[in-house]
XYZ file of C-alpha atoms in Angstrom:
757
model
C -14.094 69.137 -35.649
C -12.110 69.269 -32.376
C -13.553 69.651 -28.687
C -11.717 71.183 -25.913
C -11.639 69.102 -22.639
C -11.715 70.481 -19.025
C -7.856 69.975 -18.972
C -7.539 72.303 -22.180
C -6.536 68.969 -24.132
C -8.123 68.812 -27.723
C -10.001 65.692 -28.590
C -11.584 64.800 -31.986
C -15.287 65.209 -32.356
C -17.384 62.080 -31.539
C -18.485 61.817 -35.169
C -15.157 62.369 -36.562
C -13.419 59.389 -38.502
C -10.606 59.597 -35.943
C -13.062 59.109 -33.173
C -14.641 56.257 -34.854
C -11.479 54.408 -35.598
C -10.601 54.753 -32.057
C -13.734 53.312 -30.878
C -13.614 50.616 -33.246
C -10.086 49.615 -32.200
C -11.187 49.963 -28.431
C -13.985 47.561 -29.191
C -11.713 44.974 -30.941
C -9.324 45.006 -28.055
C -12.286 44.599 -25.723
C -13.502 41.468 -27.680
C -10.054 40.083 -27.937
C -9.535 40.532 -24.335
C -12.889 38.843 -23.619
C -12.117 35.861 -25.901
C -8.640 35.428 -24.536
C -9.960 35.295 -20.969
C -12.798 32.986 -21.926
C -10.397 30.806 -23.833
C -7.905 30.889 -20.956
C -10.701 29.865 -18.430
C -12.037 26.925 -20.702
C -8.407 25.738 -21.138
C -7.880 25.562 -17.593
C -11.268 23.734 -16.836
C -10.155 21.359 -19.813
C -6.847 20.680 -18.411
C -8.197 19.757 -14.936
C -10.912 17.487 -16.835
C -8.140 15.837 -18.898
C -6.023 15.093 -15.926
C -9.012 13.777 -14.105
C -9.661 11.340 -17.080
C -6.191 10.420 -17.431
C -5.823 9.348 -13.894
C -9.101 7.404 -14.216
C -7.823 5.896 -17.439
C -4.672 4.445 -15.766
C -6.643 3.558 -12.557
C -9.833 1.687 -14.002
C -7.907 -1.517 -15.378
C -7.156 -2.612 -11.824
C -10.665 -3.243 -10.935
C -11.532 -5.200 -14.037
C -12.139 -8.965 -13.671
C -10.364 -11.820 -15.264
C -10.962 -13.131 -18.807
C -10.425 -16.609 -20.126
C -9.984 -17.635 -24.007
C -9.907 -21.007 -25.375
C -6.504 -21.484 -27.017
C -6.698 -25.278 -27.807
C -9.025 -28.190 -27.193
C -8.244 -31.591 -28.606
C -8.033 -35.328 -27.882
C -4.666 -36.829 -27.130
C -3.148 -40.297 -26.016
C -2.222 -39.174 -22.376
C -4.220 -41.121 -19.837
C -3.777 -41.533 -16.024
C -2.245 -38.208 -15.523
C -1.813 -37.473 -11.865
C 0.124 -34.044 -12.180
C 0.610 -31.448 -14.758
C 2.945 -28.689 -15.463
C 3.442 -25.786 -18.081
C 6.433 -23.720 -18.883
C 6.300 -19.782 -18.908
C 5.625 -19.495 -22.483
C 2.765 -21.846 -22.422
C 3.761 -23.714 -25.265
C 5.334 -26.927 -23.514
C 3.715 -28.951 -20.914
C 4.605 -32.022 -18.924
C 2.373 -34.674 -17.647
C 3.329 -37.176 -14.768
C 1.141 -40.310 -15.164
C 0.387 -42.974 -12.563
C 2.117 -45.752 -14.611
C 5.479 -44.104 -14.322
C 5.509 -42.365 -17.682
C 6.832 -38.853 -17.968
C 5.845 -36.843 -21.145
C 6.667 -33.517 -22.310
C 4.557 -32.346 -25.227
C 3.577 -29.414 -27.271
C 0.647 -27.799 -25.355
C -1.192 -26.598 -28.552
C -0.995 -29.981 -30.297
C -0.131 -32.407 -27.915
C 2.825 -33.808 -30.003
C 5.299 -35.499 -27.696
C 8.611 -33.809 -27.654
C 10.497 -35.907 -25.022
C 9.863 -38.887 -22.773
C 12.558 -39.704 -20.555
C 13.340 -43.186 -19.198
C 12.989 -43.115 -15.301
C 15.238 -45.359 -13.203
C 12.300 -47.246 -11.758
C 13.439 -50.653 -12.795
C 10.956 -53.260 -11.369
C 9.573 -51.292 -8.645
C 5.940 -51.095 -8.445
C 4.346 -47.678 -8.243
C 1.990 -47.038 -5.237
C 1.727 -43.177 -5.190
C 2.732 -40.012 -6.919
C 3.791 -36.842 -5.253
C 4.792 -33.461 -6.205
C 6.598 -30.592 -4.776
C 6.137 -26.771 -5.047
C 5.152 -25.773 -8.618
C 7.859 -23.228 -8.417
C 10.506 -26.167 -8.394
C 9.084 -28.781 -10.860
C 9.853 -31.508 -8.428
C 7.846 -34.757 -8.615
C 8.231 -38.310 -7.157
C 7.043 -41.720 -7.206
C 6.379 -44.019 -4.310
C 6.828 -47.621 -4.348
C 5.332 -50.742 -3.150
C 8.533 -51.616 -0.987
C 8.730 -48.287 0.817
C 11.195 -46.555 -1.326
C 10.680 -43.471 -3.616
C 12.347 -41.687 -6.743
C 12.710 -37.968 -6.699
C 13.171 -36.175 -9.945
C 12.876 -32.595 -11.487
C 11.655 -31.256 -14.759
C 13.521 -28.301 -16.241
C 13.392 -26.390 -19.698
C 16.608 -25.156 -21.338
C 15.901 -22.176 -23.655
C 18.055 -21.334 -26.506
C 18.121 -19.034 -29.527
C 20.185 -20.762 -32.210
C 19.059 -18.638 -34.980
C 19.106 -15.338 -33.201
C 15.427 -14.821 -32.850
C 13.655 -18.178 -32.786
C 13.155 -19.672 -29.476
C 13.782 -23.401 -29.118
C 12.815 -25.054 -25.804
C 14.750 -28.373 -24.544
C 12.972 -30.177 -21.885
C 15.152 -32.326 -19.543
C 14.779 -34.251 -16.419
C 17.157 -33.877 -13.508
C 17.781 -35.903 -10.234
C 18.417 -33.762 -7.182
C 19.646 -37.107 -5.331
C 21.136 -38.748 -8.371
C 19.224 -41.566 -9.938
C 19.099 -43.631 -6.484
C 16.039 -45.027 -5.203
C 15.605 -43.733 -1.564
C 14.330 -46.091 1.174
C 11.641 -43.943 2.891
C 10.048 -46.370 5.079
C 12.570 -48.812 6.897
C 9.746 -51.333 7.481
C 9.324 -51.541 3.620
C 5.519 -51.027 3.398
C 3.908 -49.424 0.430
C 3.719 -45.716 0.297
C 0.054 -44.799 -0.544
C 0.485 -40.979 -0.114
C 3.529 -39.133 -0.894
C 4.641 -35.518 -0.549
C 8.006 -34.167 -1.154
C 10.180 -31.158 -1.444
C 13.680 -30.603 -2.825
C 15.145 -27.170 -2.236
C 18.718 -26.091 -2.308
C 20.795 -29.068 -1.056
C 17.987 -30.693 1.122
C 15.197 -33.122 -0.003
C 12.454 -34.310 2.252
C 9.844 -37.026 1.856
C 6.660 -37.406 3.773
C 4.567 -40.503 3.022
C 1.715 -42.548 4.396
C 2.208 -46.208 4.475
C -0.329 -49.030 4.062
C -0.415 -49.724 7.536
C -1.390 -46.104 8.490
C 1.876 -44.482 9.471
C 3.480 -41.294 8.334
C 7.089 -41.675 7.734
C 9.607 -38.849 7.260
C 12.729 -38.863 5.382
C 15.131 -35.887 4.887
C 18.227 -36.184 2.784
C 21.077 -33.410 2.660
C 23.664 -33.682 -0.216
C 26.913 -32.599 -0.661
C 28.394 -32.025 -4.156
C 31.816 -31.994 -5.471
C 32.070 -28.354 -6.652
C 34.318 -29.441 -9.831
C 32.037 -31.744 -11.468
C 28.962 -31.537 -9.407
C 28.907 -35.226 -8.567
C 27.197 -36.135 -5.325
C 29.814 -37.716 -2.614
C 27.835 -37.467 0.782
C 24.283 -38.048 1.673
C 23.328 -37.278 5.157
C 19.787 -38.765 6.207
C 17.442 -38.269 9.039
C 14.120 -40.065 9.424
C 11.166 -40.484 11.795
C 7.687 -41.914 12.079
C 4.280 -40.546 13.271
C 1.715 -42.872 14.515
C -1.610 -42.073 13.688
C -5.152 -42.662 15.331
C -6.672 -45.664 13.507
C -10.179 -44.176 13.928
C -9.340 -41.530 11.090
C -7.990 -42.151 7.572
C -5.626 -39.464 6.073
C -6.815 -38.336 2.717
C -4.121 -35.470 2.066
C -0.686 -34.971 2.935
C 1.298 -31.952 2.209
C 4.999 -30.715 2.989
C 5.784 -26.970 2.691
C 8.538 -25.922 0.382
C 10.823 -25.032 3.208
C 10.474 -28.424 4.751
C 9.490 -27.293 8.038
C 5.680 -27.944 8.333
C 3.568 -30.932 7.488
C -0.119 -30.861 7.118
C -2.403 -34.015 7.203
C -5.969 -33.922 6.401
C -8.353 -36.765 7.494
C -11.708 -38.090 6.375
C -13.342 -36.662 9.741
C -12.550 -33.162 8.518
C -9.606 -32.458 10.861
C -6.150 -30.969 9.928
C -3.033 -32.191 11.826
C -0.449 -29.446 11.905
C 3.105 -30.800 12.355
C 6.579 -28.837 12.963
C 9.191 -30.931 11.169
C 12.073 -28.504 11.321
C 13.818 -31.257 13.131
C 12.876 -34.233 10.847
C 14.111 -36.819 13.424
C 11.690 -35.360 16.185
C 8.401 -34.189 14.331
C 6.085 -32.138 16.827
C 2.340 -31.971 16.701
C 1.440 -28.349 16.971
C -2.394 -28.381 16.695
C -5.247 -30.654 15.615
C -8.144 -28.539 14.468
C -11.580 -29.369 12.882
C -11.373 -27.496 9.512
C -14.777 -28.413 8.182
C -18.284 -29.138 9.488
C -19.356 -32.654 10.163
C -21.374 -33.220 7.009
C -18.620 -31.643 4.756
C -15.439 -33.343 3.545
C -11.945 -32.144 2.755
C -11.493 -32.684 -0.991
C -8.173 -30.997 -1.791
C -5.405 -29.394 -0.096
C -2.576 -26.999 -1.581
C -0.062 -24.522 -0.539
C -0.456 -21.122 -1.441
C 2.821 -19.748 -3.067
C 5.537 -19.094 -0.446
C 4.281 -22.162 1.733
C 2.749 -20.104 4.547
C -0.806 -20.690 3.966
C -2.721 -23.633 2.991
C -5.896 -23.725 0.924
C -8.519 -26.253 1.846
C -10.975 -27.202 -0.742
C -14.410 -28.746 0.498
C -17.146 -30.887 -0.741
C -19.538 -28.057 -0.508
C -17.541 -25.991 -3.008
C -16.126 -23.588 -0.478
C -12.268 -22.976 -0.368
C -10.819 -21.696 3.164
C -7.434 -20.330 3.671
C -5.608 -21.315 6.810
C -2.165 -20.138 8.119
C -0.403 -20.327 11.494
C -0.733 -17.168 13.738
C 1.661 -16.469 16.687
C -0.135 -15.716 20.020
C 0.933 -13.804 22.846
C 2.855 -16.718 24.307
C 4.922 -16.982 21.134
C 2.954 -20.274 20.059
C 1.570 -20.827 16.603
C -2.134 -21.777 16.060
C -3.839 -22.350 12.841
C -6.602 -19.950 11.874
C -9.201 -19.765 9.216
C -8.394 -16.239 7.965
C -10.777 -16.147 4.956
C -13.258 -17.994 2.736
C -14.407 -18.362 -0.870
C -17.715 -19.651 -1.232
C -18.657 -18.735 -4.753
C -18.343 -22.409 -6.084
C -21.045 -24.902 -5.037
C -19.505 -28.337 -6.028
C -16.611 -30.251 -4.579
C -13.222 -28.886 -5.252
C -11.057 -31.501 -7.003
C -7.927 -29.242 -7.749
C -6.317 -26.287 -6.733
C -3.637 -24.637 -8.458
C -1.847 -21.680 -6.930
C 0.020 -18.841 -8.832
C 3.744 -18.841 -8.813
C 4.294 -15.201 -8.232
C 1.199 -13.793 -6.549
C -1.096 -14.864 -3.803
C -4.047 -15.924 -6.153
C -5.075 -19.388 -7.277
C -7.502 -21.284 -9.352
C -9.697 -23.954 -8.300
C -11.535 -26.609 -10.234
C -14.706 -28.400 -9.089
C -16.030 -31.757 -10.314
C -18.508 -29.986 -12.563
C -15.808 -28.512 -14.778
C -16.212 -25.127 -13.397
C -12.885 -22.960 -12.582
C -12.810 -20.182 -10.299
C -10.167 -17.562 -10.205
C -9.465 -16.058 -6.717
C -7.074 -13.852 -4.914
C -6.511 -14.127 -1.218
C -5.026 -10.908 -0.069
C -7.638 -8.846 -2.002
C -10.449 -11.429 -0.901
C -11.649 -11.122 -4.426
C -13.263 -13.672 -6.747
C -12.444 -12.706 -10.379
C -14.621 -15.008 -12.139
C -16.297 -18.645 -12.076
C -16.710 -20.364 -15.517
C -17.046 -23.680 -16.890
C -13.965 -24.890 -18.792
C -14.015 -28.762 -19.046
C -16.541 -31.740 -19.080
C -15.167 -33.957 -16.488
C -15.368 -34.650 -13.039
C -11.739 -35.729 -12.523
C -9.566 -33.171 -14.580
C -5.986 -32.438 -13.535
C -4.879 -28.854 -14.196
C -1.826 -26.568 -14.089
C -1.251 -22.848 -14.300
C 1.642 -21.220 -15.909
C 4.443 -19.460 -14.090
C 3.042 -16.160 -15.342
C -0.491 -16.999 -14.568
C -1.458 -16.201 -18.104
C -2.209 -19.771 -19.174
C -3.935 -23.005 -17.827
C -3.908 -26.390 -19.191
C -6.268 -29.173 -17.838
C -6.411 -32.827 -18.814
C -9.214 -35.223 -18.496
C -8.852 -38.869 -17.624
C -10.046 -39.566 -21.222
C -7.172 -37.761 -22.589
C -8.914 -34.567 -23.599
C -6.541 -31.412 -23.179
C -7.708 -27.797 -22.873
C -5.387 -24.805 -23.285
C -6.772 -21.620 -21.924
C -5.246 -18.138 -22.178
C -5.812 -16.036 -19.130
C -5.959 -12.162 -18.776
C -5.773 -11.482 -15.281
C -3.422 -8.451 -14.677
C -4.363 -7.091 -11.354
C -6.203 -9.461 -9.241
C -4.376 -8.167 -5.914
C -6.254 -4.894 -6.030
C -9.910 -4.529 -4.346
C -11.790 -2.239 -2.082
C -10.909 -4.578 0.641
C -7.210 -4.517 0.053
C -7.101 -0.655 -0.541
C -9.013 0.597 2.265
C -9.980 -2.106 4.791
C -8.006 -4.157 7.523
C -6.374 -7.029 5.927
C -4.998 -10.177 7.550
C -1.664 -10.842 5.956
C 0.266 -13.945 6.304
C 2.546 -13.997 9.346
C 0.660 -11.308 10.988
C -1.308 -11.923 14.285
C -4.335 -9.785 13.354
C -5.905 -7.815 10.426
C -4.155 -4.537 9.891
C -3.652 -1.570 7.546
C -0.217 -1.885 5.934
C 1.582 -0.303 3.012
C 4.489 -2.279 1.901
C 4.883 -2.377 -1.758
C 8.060 -4.359 -2.175
C 10.418 -6.954 -0.392
C 13.449 -9.218 -0.860
C 11.498 -12.143 -0.108
C 10.014 -14.340 -2.903
C 6.952 -15.306 -0.744
C 6.360 -11.510 -0.323
C 2.561 -10.524 -0.194
C 2.092 -6.861 -1.404
C 0.478 -4.654 0.924
C -1.307 -1.888 -0.888
C -3.567 -0.242 1.843
C -3.912 3.262 1.173
C -5.584 4.002 4.513
C -2.347 4.744 6.285
C -1.176 6.948 3.765
C -4.403 8.886 3.590
C -4.260 9.208 7.417
C -0.850 10.452 7.153
C -1.958 13.263 4.617
C -4.805 14.166 6.928
C -2.393 14.043 10.094
C 0.101 16.322 8.403
C -2.467 18.756 7.325
C -4.027 18.899 10.730
C -0.861 19.668 12.533
C 0.179 22.086 10.040
C -3.168 24.030 10.262
C -3.154 23.880 14.021
C -0.037 26.015 13.797
C -0.865 28.172 10.613
C -4.521 29.044 11.176
C -4.194 31.022 14.492
C -1.023 32.692 13.756
C -1.919 33.779 9.998
C -5.553 34.745 10.771
C -4.650 36.753 14.058
C -1.731 38.210 12.401
C -3.708 39.265 9.441
C -6.478 40.888 11.662
C -4.003 42.927 13.509
C -2.001 43.786 10.303
C -5.048 45.102 8.342
C -7.123 46.704 10.961
C -4.871 47.818 13.838
C -1.418 48.226 12.451
C -0.107 51.517 11.280
C 0.078 51.903 7.492
C 3.717 52.371 7.409
C 4.401 49.318 9.426
C 2.007 47.414 7.381
C 4.014 48.138 4.086
C 6.891 46.405 5.851
C 5.128 43.409 7.441
C 2.767 42.447 4.624
C 5.452 42.029 1.751
C 7.811 40.459 4.148
C 5.352 37.615 4.906
C 4.304 37.242 1.421
C 8.083 36.740 0.319
C 7.968 33.844 2.715
C 5.923 32.014 0.266
C 8.509 32.173 -2.356
C 10.810 29.836 -0.227
C 11.112 26.442 -1.910
C 9.543 23.776 0.084
C 12.635 21.581 -0.582
C 14.603 23.979 1.394
C 12.229 23.961 4.211
C 11.984 20.186 4.143
C 15.885 19.883 3.980
C 16.328 22.281 7.124
C 13.518 20.595 8.805
C 15.170 17.135 8.543
C 18.666 17.888 9.050
C 18.482 20.957 11.300
C 15.194 21.376 13.098
C 14.378 17.772 13.962
C 17.651 17.184 15.853
C 17.236 20.508 17.551
C 13.668 19.567 18.639
C 14.855 16.245 19.982
C 17.697 17.733 21.922
C 15.618 20.627 23.272
C 12.185 19.080 23.527
C 11.355 20.486 26.905
C 12.559 24.046 26.014
C 10.387 23.668 22.575
C 7.162 23.049 24.801
C 7.907 25.702 27.154
C 7.965 28.050 24.219
C 4.692 26.781 23.012
C 2.991 27.159 26.276
C 4.890 30.354 27.725
C 4.913 32.540 24.522
C 0.987 33.085 24.695
C 1.196 33.786 28.371
C 3.924 36.241 28.036
C 2.190 37.898 25.143
C -1.007 38.432 27.243
C 0.933 39.594 30.290
C 2.911 42.093 28.215
C -0.437 43.386 26.624
C -2.015 43.766 30.240
C 1.288 45.467 31.473
C 1.135 47.806 28.584
C -2.306 48.899 29.717
C -0.970 49.818 33.133
C 1.838 51.926 32.048
C 1.484 55.870 32.501
C -0.423 57.424 29.571
C 2.735 59.691 28.636
C 4.815 56.587 28.378
C 2.287 54.804 26.076
C 1.842 57.986 23.946
C 5.564 58.003 22.972
C 5.018 54.963 20.881
C 2.713 55.939 17.723
C -0.631 54.085 17.224
C -0.216 50.827 15.284
C 3.340 50.357 16.305
C 2.725 48.573 19.579
C 3.387 45.208 18.152
C 6.896 46.302 17.905
C 7.115 45.726 21.622
C 6.572 42.007 21.480
C 9.603 41.341 19.191
C 12.021 41.510 22.173
C 9.446 39.574 24.433
C 9.151 36.593 21.833
C 13.243 36.541 21.389
C 13.572 36.661 25.046
C 11.061 33.800 25.752
C 12.709 31.772 23.064
C 16.279 32.211 24.367
C 15.149 31.530 28.095
C 13.230 28.539 27.211
C 15.980 26.966 25.059
C 18.610 27.853 27.725
C 16.554 26.069 30.495
C 15.661 23.054 28.291
C 18.651 21.002 29.523
C 17.940 21.950 33.188
C 14.045 21.080 32.892
C 14.843 17.749 31.163
C 17.329 16.736 33.739
C 14.863 17.742 36.546
C 11.586 16.335 35.100
C 12.701 13.596 32.818
C 15.964 12.110 34.139
C 17.965 14.036 31.537
C 16.296 12.358 28.515
C 12.681 13.212 27.567
C 12.523 10.995 24.450
C 13.494 7.871 26.456
C 10.985 8.942 29.146
C 8.306 9.217 26.648
C 9.268 5.573 25.182
C 9.068 4.235 28.767
C 5.568 5.497 29.468
C 4.310 3.834 26.009
C 4.478 7.015 23.704
C 6.752 6.365 20.766
C 9.165 9.048 19.826
C 10.779 9.487 16.386
C 13.221 12.336 15.564
C 11.372 13.190 12.314
C 7.949 13.420 13.706
C 4.707 15.269 13.195
C 5.709 18.090 15.574
C 8.450 19.060 13.246
C 6.374 18.545 10.259
C 3.545 20.888 11.913
C 5.945 23.708 12.735
C 7.659 23.697 9.254
C 4.590 23.027 6.949
C 2.532 25.511 9.370
C 5.421 28.026 8.496
C 4.894 27.377 4.811
C 1.217 27.588 4.726
C 1.055 30.916 7.022
C 1.663 33.345 3.884
C -1.036 31.826 1.941
C -3.609 32.160 4.734
C -2.237 35.481 6.001
C -2.052 37.250 2.608
C -5.666 36.223 1.448
C -7.101 36.960 4.946
C -5.340 40.249 5.251
C -6.823 41.365 1.950
C -10.165 40.149 2.730
C -10.181 42.260 6.039
C -8.498 45.378 4.405
C -10.870 45.222 1.776
C -13.920 45.536 3.904
C -15.676 49.147 3.037
C -14.533 51.878 5.261
C -17.987 53.245 5.679
C -18.906 50.298 7.527
C -16.125 50.607 9.918
C -16.702 54.398 10.387
C -20.393 54.016 10.743
C -19.767 51.377 13.431
C -17.520 53.338 15.448
C -19.708 56.488 14.992
C -22.602 54.401 16.656
C -20.443 54.067 19.739
C -18.890 50.730 19.133
C -15.306 49.940 20.219
C -12.689 49.000 17.553
C -12.726 45.617 18.735
C -16.588 45.339 18.806
C -16.315 46.609 15.199
C -13.760 44.058 14.258
C -15.602 41.197 15.552
C -19.265 42.036 14.760
C -18.779 43.950 11.382
C -15.378 43.427 9.669
C -14.869 39.725 10.344
C -18.529 38.869 9.351
C -18.050 40.810 6.140
C -14.543 39.302 5.336
C -15.671 35.827 6.411
C -15.970 34.664 2.797
C -12.362 35.694 2.052
C -11.081 34.294 5.506
C -12.864 30.856 4.789
C -11.360 30.770 1.335
C -7.954 31.677 2.875
C -8.296 28.615 5.322
C -9.367 26.100 2.758
C -6.640 27.128 0.159
C -4.223 26.606 2.965
C -5.681 23.339 3.687
C -5.347 22.383 0.258
C -1.710 23.194 -0.051
C -1.094 21.434 3.276
C -2.847 18.278 1.942
C -0.765 18.339 -1.203
C 2.569 19.183 0.116
C 5.322 16.680 -0.917
C 8.970 17.829 -0.154
C 8.375 18.871 3.537
C 6.537 15.753 4.750
C 8.963 13.554 2.349
C 12.215 15.023 3.964
C 10.983 15.874 7.627
C 9.326 12.451 8.551
C 10.469 8.886 8.834
C 8.242 8.019 6.028
C 6.690 5.210 8.042
C 3.251 4.319 7.038
C 1.501 3.926 10.238
C -1.849 4.953 11.728
C -1.233 6.671 15.047
C -2.163 10.215 15.740
C 0.856 10.598 18.290
C 2.511 13.852 17.689
C 5.810 12.399 18.363
C 5.668 9.772 15.475
C 6.005 10.023 11.843
C 3.937 9.148 8.990
C 3.944 8.643 5.253
C 1.662 10.923 3.077
C 0.018 10.202 -0.320
C 2.257 12.810 -2.021
C 5.320 11.721 -0.361
C 4.476 8.148 -1.326
C 4.011 8.971 -4.973
C 7.331 10.824 -5.000
C 9.447 8.079 -3.334
C 8.046 5.034 -5.132
C 6.826 6.213 -8.606
C 10.567 6.202 -10.084
C 10.883 2.623 -9.012
C 7.361 1.119 -10.008
C 7.199 -1.037 -13.292
C 4.980 0.604 -15.772
C 1.386 -0.630 -15.879
C 1.924 -3.012 -12.839
C -0.432 -2.913 -9.777
C 2.011 -0.933 -7.799
C 2.249 1.696 -10.694
C -1.551 1.937 -10.938
C -2.046 2.058 -6.958
C 0.288 5.191 -7.094
C -2.033 6.811 -9.784
C -4.918 5.807 -7.619
C -3.335 7.674 -4.660
C -2.937 10.761 -7.015
C -6.524 10.480 -7.956
C -7.345 10.438 -4.224
C -5.317 13.678 -3.798
C -7.108 15.066 -6.906
C -10.380 14.467 -5.672
C -9.802 15.525 -1.993
C -8.587 18.817 -3.156
C -11.526 19.131 -5.639
C -14.073 18.481 -2.862
C -12.098 20.885 -0.660
C -12.383 23.604 -3.215
C -15.864 22.962 -4.084
C -17.008 23.104 -0.469
C -15.143 26.057 0.039
C -16.571 27.862 -2.840
C -20.146 26.792 -1.810
C -19.710 27.932 1.827
C -17.958 31.174 0.437
C -20.885 32.085 -1.797
C -23.351 31.374 1.133
C -21.454 33.588 3.427
C -21.052 36.350 0.873
C -24.840 36.268 0.039
C -25.538 36.386 3.980
C -23.449 39.217 4.837
C -23.478 41.294 1.574
C -26.385 43.350 3.019
C -24.008 44.918 5.595
């Protein structure tokens, strides 16, 4: 059967097969749409969760502790070992004994590989010394005041293509000559030496309690590398007989000498001019009841690590004061061990170290992160000697009885901790604790600086200035467009502003960095004149409009009054920029940026002002569009009822429309804030990318997003730098998640509160 509708069309009867098929098909489409929407929503949530867990998966290994596994433990013939060293593959080690024997052996078995004959002759050994562990330099001091310096090296070959063969050898930086260190011929009871480039320096304590210095500079024949000239400098330091020197250390750059005595004092000498050593400072390093049991340089030779009889380890380094003088400061301490520290082994490529006490407990530490990764017992001896491999993934220890322990170490990210990421850190060569991001350097003694605080601050700073520009303009513009503007004018304004959102941010950043930043710098007074005069002129124009005769005002249709402001805005901009040079010459002696620098306000061309203007321009369309839709969507019966009860349009707007639209307005602001927080290209191209913490509007910054974009292509995969960048991404992810969650909670509360209107 057929039924006739009101428009004379013919429909099948409700119980006809055709109608049933149509209803069934419509039901199928509804179910498909329902499942598709549900699948899409769940997929979005799943994607976000997967992103979060992937970021967490990359970040979590940074906060794991160290792990040690025994690789070999055996008895050997080695005795009286004074120093140990192990190669980067952890398969060949060398021991320097007190009897003058140097032995290279396989670290896993103890089998001797090479035992060189040193040119000691009949000299009686009185001391053994070592240089930096990165150079492999050792030396013997003799009873007659002379010394021998030698250097252990490894030659790696692949004779069969894939099989690695390591050939140990010994070199002599000064030839096989015995160097006279003490001109008076006294026995050298303590010896420290360094040989780097063409200079070798000896520092030794003699039997009659003098410290003697000897610097030897060599010149080689560039054809056959034979040494043909040796230039020597020497000096003596007379000590107080009341104190006994127990430790003596010369830094790798041969500029600083540290002496530790049995009274707990450290004597800090400047020995850049070997012939004229200068005492910089004498400082009490430990309490009266505590002794200094070990002293070692941290890698780079800037800091010294002082092991104490109570198990504490202190890091000291020179700090420059306001008078440009250096003084030693105890920067940080590690007190996890409780027994006397007998050996300290610094890592060769990081600011970490390992410490062994007289109960055989080993502690693994990192100075910059101020982190103790583990403390565990590894040997059964109170006089063991240990060494750490160049890659810090292996440890070898030898007891006086000849027992050798080889350990594998897993310690990938000791330099990361809450302290190094978010708190002030006192870095080497800095005069105070600071927040610093500096992930790379050309210097071998570089201390990575992974503070996320200045990057987070830069992100907040960029978002703050962008929102200062965007929020007032976008919200006020949306209110006028939705409520006061004529419909025809609205159809022109709203699409135009929404099209602005399609502008690529890379183009905006490019224009900001290359065009706007120089323009602002050259016309700074004019820019501020526009900022302050534009609101004043708009208010005066509005006031003047109300004073015009009625017949004049009625010539402009309702809702088109805003068009009058266009020439006013253009005129204010033109006049302000035209008078900029005159104002700058009159008020700031022709150079406002220099004037700001002179009064203590730093000025950079690419600064927060430029970023605020451009990023605010980029965020305006988002806030404007959502706010305008929220206000325009307020039910008309509310506004008509308010006006009918005698309220003015402005009262209706402020007390009815804005309250009803407040959930949408708040959502617009939070979405705009989220975009400003995550913006990358504008902050990358329009700032100096300097990670500083200063709210000065005339200085730049570095944001988290820009930092990720700049450094991720250069980061070594799975390195600490790489994972910290992922942590920065996780911080951004969590920040936007929190912002969106808070926005939704507040929006729902506002919606429930004003839904009764």
